[in-house]
Amino acid sequence: MHFLTIVIGVFVGITLFYAKNDTLLGGLVGGLLAFLLSRILEMRGRITALERELGRLAGVAPAVEESPARTVEEEAMFAASAPPEPDWEDDFDAEAEAATAAAPPVPPALRTATTTPAADKTPRHELWPIIISYFTGGNVVVRVGIIVLFFGVAFLLKYTAERNLIPIEFRLLGVSLGGLAILAAGWRLRLSRPGYALILQGGGVGVLYLVIFTAMRLYHLLPPGVAMSLLVGLSFFSATLSILQDARALAVIGISGGFLGPVLTSTGGGNHVMLFSFYGLLNGGILFIAWHKSWRELNLLGFLFTFSIGGMWGFHQYQPEMFASTEPFLLLFFVFYVAIGVLFAKNQPLQLKGYVDSTMVFGTPLVCFGLQTTLVKPYEYGIAWSALAMGSLYASLAWLIFKKGSQAMRLLIESFMALGVVFATIAIPLALDGRWTSAAWALEGSAIVWIGIRQQRRAARLCGLVLQLLAGLAFLSAVTLPSGGLAVVNGFYLGCLAVSLAGFFSGYYLFLHRERIPTAMLESNLAFGWALLWWLGAGVHEIDVFVSRPYQPAAILAFCSFTGLIAHAVGTKLGWRPLREIYKGLPVVMTGAALHPLFDFTLMRPSGWGGWASWPASLAVLYLLLYQDERREDTWLHRSLHPAAFLLLIALVSWETCWWVDHWLRGAGVWEIVTLGTVPALFVFFLSRFRHLLPWPVRSWQESYLCHGFIPVALYLWLGTLVMNLLSKGDPWPLPYVPFVNPLDLTQMFVFIALSFWTLVMVRELRSGFFAENGRRLAVILIATVFFWLNGVLIRTIHYWGGVPFHYRSLMDSSLVQTSLSIFWTLAAFALMFAATRKKMRVVWLVGAGLIGVVILKLFTIDLANTGTVERIVSFIGVGLICLLIGYVSPLPGRPREERETV
């Protein structure tokens, strides 16, 4: 979580310093304070854990609590160090030595618990704990004294220089002799009092750094060449001393003095070339030490000093004309710390061989690339070329290390290869657009997820996921910027692509480690959903910008179909099920594309504006992938896709046929409406009749197609029958109207045939549960619907042949309509009762009788009040004669024996 804490600190610092126009300083201060805070909290947690362990083992060695030996924090901090090194304790403190000698020995169990933590097998030498232990352990007086002496010498040099009290040559000579004397005393005491000797040597080296730099920088007593030679020699001299004595403290003190020298003697108007040359020499000394020792705190110290002071100088004083004199130093520092990162991994002990210092490996390119963007900002494509060069460099380093065949360096090879891919990937959007920050953050987040999984660090893994989320939000803040003139090859799309690919990589790598990480599947699905959202959003945005509006639905449909096809192939290859099943969302996209004309009336048919290609292609892709997953999938989602796709196909064919019929007949008559019933009825009849002869998918999924697929179609046809007979007059233009032989009635008869045949298949052959249990009810509904349709035929005939307007009020007020309905209902009741008598169906006969009752009630209410004399006489006489005929030929059937016994 250190990275996330630093990012938050940087943002807070920039916000606080914004009013003073000093955002870079604010960001540096905020980031540094946040880093220190996170380290303090981490050390606090470690101390608490160690105290608990001590409490648990207190019964074994109670005397340990009284021992003034090295603290638990120091033991834990130095336990993982590979080579033995002198203790930071100062032998000069006699009381400390006596107390240590008098302390009872620590039992093995406690010594193991406090000095070799089992959970942490990697070096954890951090800069901040070293500084804390320096000022809190050992001989504090001596340590503080050498620091005070160092600053005093620096201030003395400034004071005497400002007042000219002593000739400058004698002043510098005296300080030099003092520094040499301190250095010699330290060397002499290196065996008897190593801790004290190291402090003296470090102070002497720091004083000599100050003298040489002051003589060259302030007083020009030394030519630059001579001064640089002395500084180089002193840097390598202090590095040699530290290596010979295996004393990282001396190296830290010497390097710190060298970095602080220019800062303490600066007057604010110096030459940056001299400053960076001096820092280059210091970093050369750090590189020399890193060649022999893996001292991480020294590397961190040089990294912090170099880029912090360099960044502050660049913010306050850099001008574009200084590029030629500044760029070489940035490249030099970059090469230094890349090499230091490699050497750190190479010089680890055998059990830690290849351990990666994440600050050097990932922090160096991040910081240097940020500074590089400031330097090359005035140059067109400068950032892009820088990213490409950095990516090429890291890829080349990975290849060179790989060629040496060291298996222990595999993690470093993979890290460098990941960085090479990251920077090479973002080079393209950087060349076309300025949205590099978000793309770099997203790819960096995926790299952090990868390294977090590799090193089993949950905090780093979650930090990488959060960083990708922040990258996406930052990218959205720049969505109003121009997209570029070329489709796909522009900054916006490639930036979205970078965010998407980072999410896909994170999701897949988490998926691979789902057995080892408890929450891996949840995190993987979240990353996958995030990546898919950016992928689809980027494609839809490109279509919206570069494709003409009428062609956009077809383009989106084609893009989603292509996505499903490619994702299925890649997901099958990788064994990643979520990626393979993306195509199962195609029916949703198809439904949206089919409903789009409801909001845009320029699209009136599926095959228009590119639909002739996109719809067949999308349906072909969907059925192809369903066929490939036939033996792999048997889930409810897979089974439901077949009827969903089939319903879409029926709707599209019906819609397209309707449009062409309307186009040919110029919108006249009822032809286009009956097409919407004829085409679905054809599908129902054809599949029900020839289901055994059809290939996959109907043969393999008969129940899905005939049951789940046709139930919505049957409901649609039934409701359509009711609506058409209520609202449509069935205009057959250009043909004359003939009852039963017109487009609407012929369509209705074909619909009844298709539905009847389908119902019989479902009841008798497929034996579907619902249809088998409700077969009679369905037959009653079908007969009632036929009766309703026949009433519609009668009314339409009266409209065309009797001249009655086809309006509700006109039909209700028409005596001809009312008389015809009364006679027709009575005839229908007669037919029903006659059949019931022949079949001895008492219930059916009672239904017919009820219908006659309705007719009689109608005669004495509506017909009696609204009809003329002739129509009334015809109605009453006709109904009466039919009732007499019913009573003669269709008496009420007797009750069944079981019913009579019950009564």
PDB file of N, CA and C in Angstrom, residues 358-419:
ATOM      1  N   SER A 358      11.820  -3.483  -6.042  1.00  0.00           N
ATOM      2  CA  SER A 358      10.741  -2.881  -6.829  1.00  0.00           C
ATOM      3  C   SER A 358      10.943  -1.386  -7.027  1.00  0.00           C
ATOM      4  N   THR A 359      11.601  -0.704  -6.072  1.00  0.00           N
ATOM      5  CA  THR A 359      11.835   0.731  -6.223  1.00  0.00           C
ATOM      6  C   THR A 359      12.765   1.001  -7.393  1.00  0.00           C
ATOM      7  N   MET A 360      13.815   0.233  -7.490  1.00  0.00           N
ATOM      8  CA  MET A 360      14.763   0.442  -8.588  1.00  0.00           C
ATOM      9  C   MET A 360      14.185  -0.029  -9.923  1.00  0.00           C
ATOM     10  N   VAL A 361      13.516  -1.169  -9.908  1.00  0.00           N
ATOM     11  CA  VAL A 361      13.047  -1.741 -11.169  1.00  0.00           C
ATOM     12  C   VAL A 361      11.870  -0.963 -11.737  1.00  0.00           C
ATOM     13  N   PHE A 362      10.879  -0.637 -10.884  1.00  0.00           N
ATOM     14  CA  PHE A 362       9.676   0.038 -11.374  1.00  0.00           C
ATOM     15  C   PHE A 362       9.689   1.546 -11.116  1.00  0.00           C
ATOM     16  N   GLY A 363      10.345   1.972 -10.031  1.00  0.00           N
ATOM     17  CA  GLY A 363      10.371   3.404  -9.734  1.00  0.00           C
ATOM     18  C   GLY A 363      11.253   4.187 -10.691  1.00  0.00           C
ATOM     19  N   THR A 364      12.368   3.603 -11.111  1.00  0.00           N
ATOM     20  CA  THR A 364      13.279   4.318 -12.013  1.00  0.00           C
ATOM     21  C   THR A 364      12.620   4.689 -13.340  1.00  0.00           C
ATOM     22  N   PRO A 365      11.983   3.760 -14.057  1.00  0.00           N
ATOM     23  CA  PRO A 365      11.342   4.180 -15.314  1.00  0.00           C
ATOM     24  C   PRO A 365      10.180   5.138 -15.099  1.00  0.00           C
ATOM     25  N   LEU A 366       9.449   4.971 -14.002  1.00  0.00           N
ATOM     26  CA  LEU A 366       8.304   5.856 -13.766  1.00  0.00           C
ATOM     27  C   LEU A 366       8.769   7.289 -13.530  1.00  0.00           C
ATOM     28  N   VAL A 367       9.779   7.477 -12.661  1.00  0.00           N
ATOM     29  CA  VAL A 367      10.269   8.824 -12.355  1.00  0.00           C
ATOM     30  C   VAL A 367      10.984   9.415 -13.565  1.00  0.00           C
ATOM     31  N   CYS A 368      11.837   8.647 -14.186  1.00  0.00           N
ATOM     32  CA  CYS A 368      12.605   9.179 -15.333  1.00  0.00           C
ATOM     33  C   CYS A 368      11.687   9.499 -16.510  1.00  0.00           C
ATOM     34  N   PHE A 369      10.677   8.691 -16.723  1.00  0.00           N
ATOM     35  CA  PHE A 369       9.767   8.982 -17.829  1.00  0.00           C
ATOM     36  C   PHE A 369       8.961  10.241 -17.552  1.00  0.00           C
ATOM     37  N   GLY A 370       8.571  10.450 -16.276  1.00  0.00           N
ATOM     38  CA  GLY A 370       7.874  11.681 -15.931  1.00  0.00           C
ATOM     39  C   GLY A 370       8.736  12.908 -16.157  1.00  0.00           C
ATOM     40  N   LEU A 371      10.026  12.839 -15.756  1.00  0.00           N
ATOM     41  CA  LEU A 371      10.924  13.967 -16.011  1.00  0.00           C
ATOM     42  C   LEU A 371      11.200  14.141 -17.496  1.00  0.00           C
ATOM     43  N   GLN A 372      11.288  13.030 -18.218  1.00  0.00           N
ATOM     44  CA  GLN A 372      11.551  13.098 -19.648  1.00  0.00           C
ATOM     45  C   GLN A 372      10.418  13.787 -20.392  1.00  0.00           C
ATOM     46  N   THR A 373       9.190  13.563 -19.965  1.00  0.00           N
ATOM     47  CA  THR A 373       8.066  14.229 -20.637  1.00  0.00           C
ATOM     48  C   THR A 373       8.163  15.741 -20.524  1.00  0.00           C
ATOM     49  N   THR A 374       8.679  16.239 -19.389  1.00  0.00           N
ATOM     50  CA  THR A 374       8.861  17.685 -19.231  1.00  0.00           C
ATOM     51  C   THR A 374       9.948  18.204 -20.167  1.00  0.00           C
ATOM     52  N   LEU A 375      11.007  17.440 -20.335  1.00  0.00           N
ATOM     53  CA  LEU A 375      12.115  17.900 -21.173  1.00  0.00           C
ATOM     54  C   LEU A 375      11.749  17.915 -22.657  1.00  0.00           C
ATOM     55  N   VAL A 376      11.017  16.902 -23.117  1.00  0.00           N
ATOM     56  CA  VAL A 376      10.756  16.788 -24.549  1.00  0.00           C
ATOM     57  C   VAL A 376       9.382  17.314 -24.933  1.00  0.00           C
ATOM     58  N   LYS A 377       8.706  17.970 -24.009  1.00  0.00           N
ATOM     59  CA  LYS A 377       7.372  18.481 -24.318  1.00  0.00           C
ATOM     60  C   LYS A 377       7.358  19.422 -25.517  1.00  0.00           C
ATOM     61  N   PRO A 378       8.347  20.304 -25.688  1.00  0.00           N
ATOM     62  CA  PRO A 378       8.293  21.204 -26.858  1.00  0.00           C
ATOM     63  C   PRO A 378       8.487  20.498 -28.197  1.00  0.00           C
ATOM     64  N   TYR A 379       8.922  19.249 -28.201  1.00  0.00           N
ATOM     65  CA  TYR A 379       9.244  18.552 -29.436  1.00  0.00           C
ATOM     66  C   TYR A 379       8.090  17.628 -29.830  1.00  0.00           C
ATOM     67  N   GLU A 380       7.690  17.675 -31.070  1.00  0.00           N
ATOM     68  CA  GLU A 380       6.600  16.846 -31.545  1.00  0.00           C
ATOM     69  C   GLU A 380       6.993  15.370 -31.490  1.00  0.00           C
ATOM     70  N   TYR A 381       6.106  14.572 -30.953  1.00  0.00           N
ATOM     71  CA  TYR A 381       6.307  13.132 -30.787  1.00  0.00           C
ATOM     72  C   TYR A 381       7.505  12.797 -29.895  1.00  0.00           C
ATOM     73  N   GLY A 382       7.984  13.780 -29.121  1.00  0.00           N
ATOM     74  CA  GLY A 382       9.125  13.507 -28.254  1.00  0.00           C
ATOM     75  C   GLY A 382       8.799  12.478 -27.193  1.00  0.00           C
ATOM     76  N   ILE A 383       7.620  12.580 -26.599  1.00  0.00           N
ATOM     77  CA  ILE A 383       7.221  11.612 -25.567  1.00  0.00           C
ATOM     78  C   ILE A 383       7.074  10.220 -26.172  1.00  0.00           C
ATOM     79  N   ALA A 384       6.524  10.161 -27.366  1.00  0.00           N
ATOM     80  CA  ALA A 384       6.327   8.858 -28.011  1.00  0.00           C
ATOM     81  C   ALA A 384       7.667   8.179 -28.293  1.00  0.00           C
ATOM     82  N   TRP A 385       8.617   8.937 -28.843  1.00  0.00           N
ATOM     83  CA  TRP A 385       9.924   8.352 -29.113  1.00  0.00           C
ATOM     84  C   TRP A 385      10.618   7.945 -27.818  1.00  0.00           C
ATOM     85  N   SER A 386      10.436   8.719 -26.761  1.00  0.00           N
ATOM     86  CA  SER A 386      11.041   8.368 -25.473  1.00  0.00           C
ATOM     87  C   SER A 386      10.462   7.066 -24.949  1.00  0.00           C
ATOM     88  N   ALA A 387       9.135   6.918 -25.038  1.00  0.00           N
ATOM     89  CA  ALA A 387       8.505   5.676 -24.584  1.00  0.00           C
ATOM     90  C   ALA A 387       8.976   4.484 -25.409  1.00  0.00           C
ATOM     91  N   LEU A 388       9.078   4.685 -26.726  1.00  0.00           N
ATOM     92  CA  LEU A 388       9.537   3.592 -27.581  1.00  0.00           C
ATOM     93  C   LEU A 388      10.973   3.197 -27.258  1.00  0.00           C
ATOM     94  N   ALA A 389      11.836   4.205 -27.037  1.00  0.00           N
ATOM     95  CA  ALA A 389      13.226   3.911 -26.701  1.00  0.00           C
ATOM     96  C   ALA A 389      13.324   3.184 -25.359  1.00  0.00           C
ATOM     97  N   MET A 390      12.545   3.625 -24.385  1.00  0.00           N
ATOM     98  CA  MET A 390      12.585   2.977 -23.073  1.00  0.00           C
ATOM     99  C   MET A 390      12.067   1.542 -23.163  1.00  0.00           C
ATOM    100  N   GLY A 391      10.993   1.342 -23.911  1.00  0.00           N
ATOM    101  CA  GLY A 391      10.486  -0.010 -24.080  1.00  0.00           C
ATOM    102  C   GLY A 391      11.493  -0.912 -24.772  1.00  0.00           C
ATOM    103  N   SER A 392      12.155  -0.384 -25.800  1.00  0.00           N
ATOM    104  CA  SER A 392      13.175  -1.178 -26.513  1.00  0.00           C
ATOM    105  C   SER A 392      14.335  -1.521 -25.591  1.00  0.00           C
ATOM    106  N   LEU A 393      14.730  -0.553 -24.752  1.00  0.00           N
ATOM    107  CA  LEU A 393      15.846  -0.803 -23.840  1.00  0.00           C
ATOM    108  C   LEU A 393      15.505  -1.919 -22.855  1.00  0.00           C
ATOM    109  N   TYR A 394      14.326  -1.858 -22.249  1.00  0.00           N
ATOM    110  CA  TYR A 394      13.960  -2.882 -21.268  1.00  0.00           C
ATOM    111  C   TYR A 394      13.783  -4.243 -21.924  1.00  0.00           C
ATOM    112  N   ALA A 395      13.208  -4.269 -23.112  1.00  0.00           N
ATOM    113  CA  ALA A 395      13.063  -5.549 -23.803  1.00  0.00           C
ATOM    114  C   ALA A 395      14.436  -6.131 -24.146  1.00  0.00           C
ATOM    115  N   SER A 396      15.372  -5.281 -24.561  1.00  0.00           N
ATOM    116  CA  SER A 396      16.723  -5.751 -24.878  1.00  0.00           C
ATOM    117  C   SER A 396      17.427  -6.276 -23.631  1.00  0.00           C
ATOM    118  N   LEU A 397      17.290  -5.555 -22.505  1.00  0.00           N
ATOM    119  CA  LEU A 397      17.911  -6.024 -21.266  1.00  0.00           C
ATOM    120  C   LEU A 397      17.335  -7.382 -20.851  1.00  0.00           C
ATOM    121  N   ALA A 398      16.008  -7.511 -20.964  1.00  0.00           N
ATOM    122  CA  ALA A 398      15.398  -8.797 -20.620  1.00  0.00           C
ATOM    123  C   ALA A 398      15.949  -9.920 -21.492  1.00  0.00           C
ATOM    124  N   TRP A 399      16.125  -9.635 -22.768  1.00  0.00           N
ATOM    125  CA  TRP A 399      16.649 -10.655 -23.679  1.00  0.00           C
ATOM    126  C   TRP A 399      18.102 -11.000 -23.355  1.00  0.00           C
ATOM    127  N   LEU A 400      18.923  -9.987 -23.043  1.00  0.00           N
ATOM    128  CA  LEU A 400      20.323 -10.248 -22.726  1.00  0.00           C
ATOM    129  C   LEU A 400      20.467 -11.070 -21.453  1.00  0.00           C
ATOM    130  N   ILE A 401      19.696 -10.722 -20.426  1.00  0.00           N
ATOM    131  CA  ILE A 401      19.777 -11.490 -19.183  1.00  0.00           C
ATOM    132  C   ILE A 401      19.264 -12.911 -19.402  1.00  0.00           C
ATOM    133  N   PHE A 402      18.229 -13.032 -20.216  1.00  0.00           N
ATOM    134  CA  PHE A 402      17.695 -14.361 -20.516  1.00  0.00           C
ATOM    135  C   PHE A 402      18.709 -15.213 -21.268  1.00  0.00           C
ATOM    136  N   LYS A 403      19.459 -14.612 -22.165  1.00  0.00           N
ATOM    137  CA  LYS A 403      20.444 -15.362 -22.947  1.00  0.00           C
ATOM    138  C   LYS A 403      21.551 -15.925 -22.074  1.00  0.00           C
ATOM    139  N   LYS A 404      21.806 -15.280 -20.933  1.00  0.00           N
ATOM    140  CA  LYS A 404      22.838 -15.804 -20.038  1.00  0.00           C
ATOM    141  C   LYS A 404      22.386 -17.072 -19.322  1.00  0.00           C
ATOM    142  N   GLY A 405      21.085 -17.337 -19.367  1.00  0.00           N
ATOM    143  CA  GLY A 405      20.582 -18.614 -18.873  1.00  0.00           C
ATOM    144  C   GLY A 405      20.490 -18.748 -17.377  1.00  0.00           C
ATOM    145  N   SER A 406      20.396 -17.628 -16.636  1.00  0.00           N
ATOM    146  CA  SER A 406      20.290 -17.694 -15.186  1.00  0.00           C
ATOM    147  C   SER A 406      18.829 -17.854 -14.794  1.00  0.00           C
ATOM    148  N   GLN A 407      18.469 -19.010 -14.282  1.00  0.00           N
ATOM    149  CA  GLN A 407      17.094 -19.262 -13.875  1.00  0.00           C
ATOM    150  C   GLN A 407      16.701 -18.417 -12.672  1.00  0.00           C
ATOM    151  N   ALA A 408      17.694 -18.088 -11.816  1.00  0.00           N
ATOM    152  CA  ALA A 408      17.404 -17.294 -10.628  1.00  0.00           C
ATOM    153  C   ALA A 408      16.977 -15.881 -10.961  1.00  0.00           C
ATOM    154  N   MET A 409      17.355 -15.392 -12.148  1.00  0.00           N
ATOM    155  CA  MET A 409      17.018 -14.024 -12.547  1.00  0.00           C
ATOM    156  C   MET A 409      15.707 -13.964 -13.324  1.00  0.00           C
ATOM    157  N   ARG A 410      14.901 -15.006 -13.231  1.00  0.00           N
ATOM    158  CA  ARG A 410      13.676 -15.059 -14.034  1.00  0.00           C
ATOM    159  C   ARG A 410      12.712 -13.924 -13.679  1.00  0.00           C
ATOM    160  N   LEU A 411      12.592 -13.619 -12.389  1.00  0.00           N
ATOM    161  CA  LEU A 411      11.666 -12.551 -11.984  1.00  0.00           C
ATOM    162  C   LEU A 411      12.107 -11.201 -12.554  1.00  0.00           C
ATOM    163  N   LEU A 412      13.414 -10.937 -12.528  1.00  0.00           N
ATOM    164  CA  LEU A 412      13.910  -9.683 -13.104  1.00  0.00           C
ATOM    165  C   LEU A 412      13.684  -9.658 -14.611  1.00  0.00           C
ATOM    166  N   ILE A 413      13.877 -10.783 -15.270  1.00  0.00           N
ATOM    167  CA  ILE A 413      13.642 -10.858 -16.718  1.00  0.00           C
ATOM    168  C   ILE A 413      12.178 -10.559 -17.029  1.00  0.00           C
ATOM    169  N   GLU A 414      11.281 -11.176 -16.276  1.00  0.00           N
ATOM    170  CA  GLU A 414       9.856 -10.938 -16.518  1.00  0.00           C
ATOM    171  C   GLU A 414       9.464  -9.497 -16.218  1.00  0.00           C
ATOM    172  N   SER A 415      10.087  -8.909 -15.186  1.00  0.00           N
ATOM    173  CA  SER A 415       9.789  -7.503 -14.856  1.00  0.00           C
ATOM    174  C   SER A 415      10.246  -6.584 -15.984  1.00  0.00           C
ATOM    175  N   PHE A 416      11.447  -6.805 -16.468  1.00  0.00           N
ATOM    176  CA  PHE A 416      11.945  -5.957 -17.563  1.00  0.00           C
ATOM    177  C   PHE A 416      11.132  -6.158 -18.835  1.00  0.00           C
ATOM    178  N   MET A 417      10.737  -7.397 -19.088  1.00  0.00           N
ATOM    179  CA  MET A 417       9.931  -7.643 -20.280  1.00  0.00           C
ATOM    180  C   MET A 417       8.565  -6.961 -20.150  1.00  0.00           C
ATOM    181  N   ALA A 418       7.994  -7.010 -18.953  1.00  0.00           N
ATOM    182  CA  ALA A 418       6.715  -6.336 -18.738  1.00  0.00           C
ATOM    183  C   ALA A 418       6.847  -4.832 -18.956  1.00  0.00           C
ATOM    184  N   LEU A 419       7.926  -4.239 -18.433  1.00  0.00           N
ATOM    185  CA  LEU A 419       8.141  -2.801 -18.633  1.00  0.00           C
ATOM    186  C   LEU A 419       8.364  -2.488 -20.108  1.00  0.00           C
TER     187      LEU A 419
END
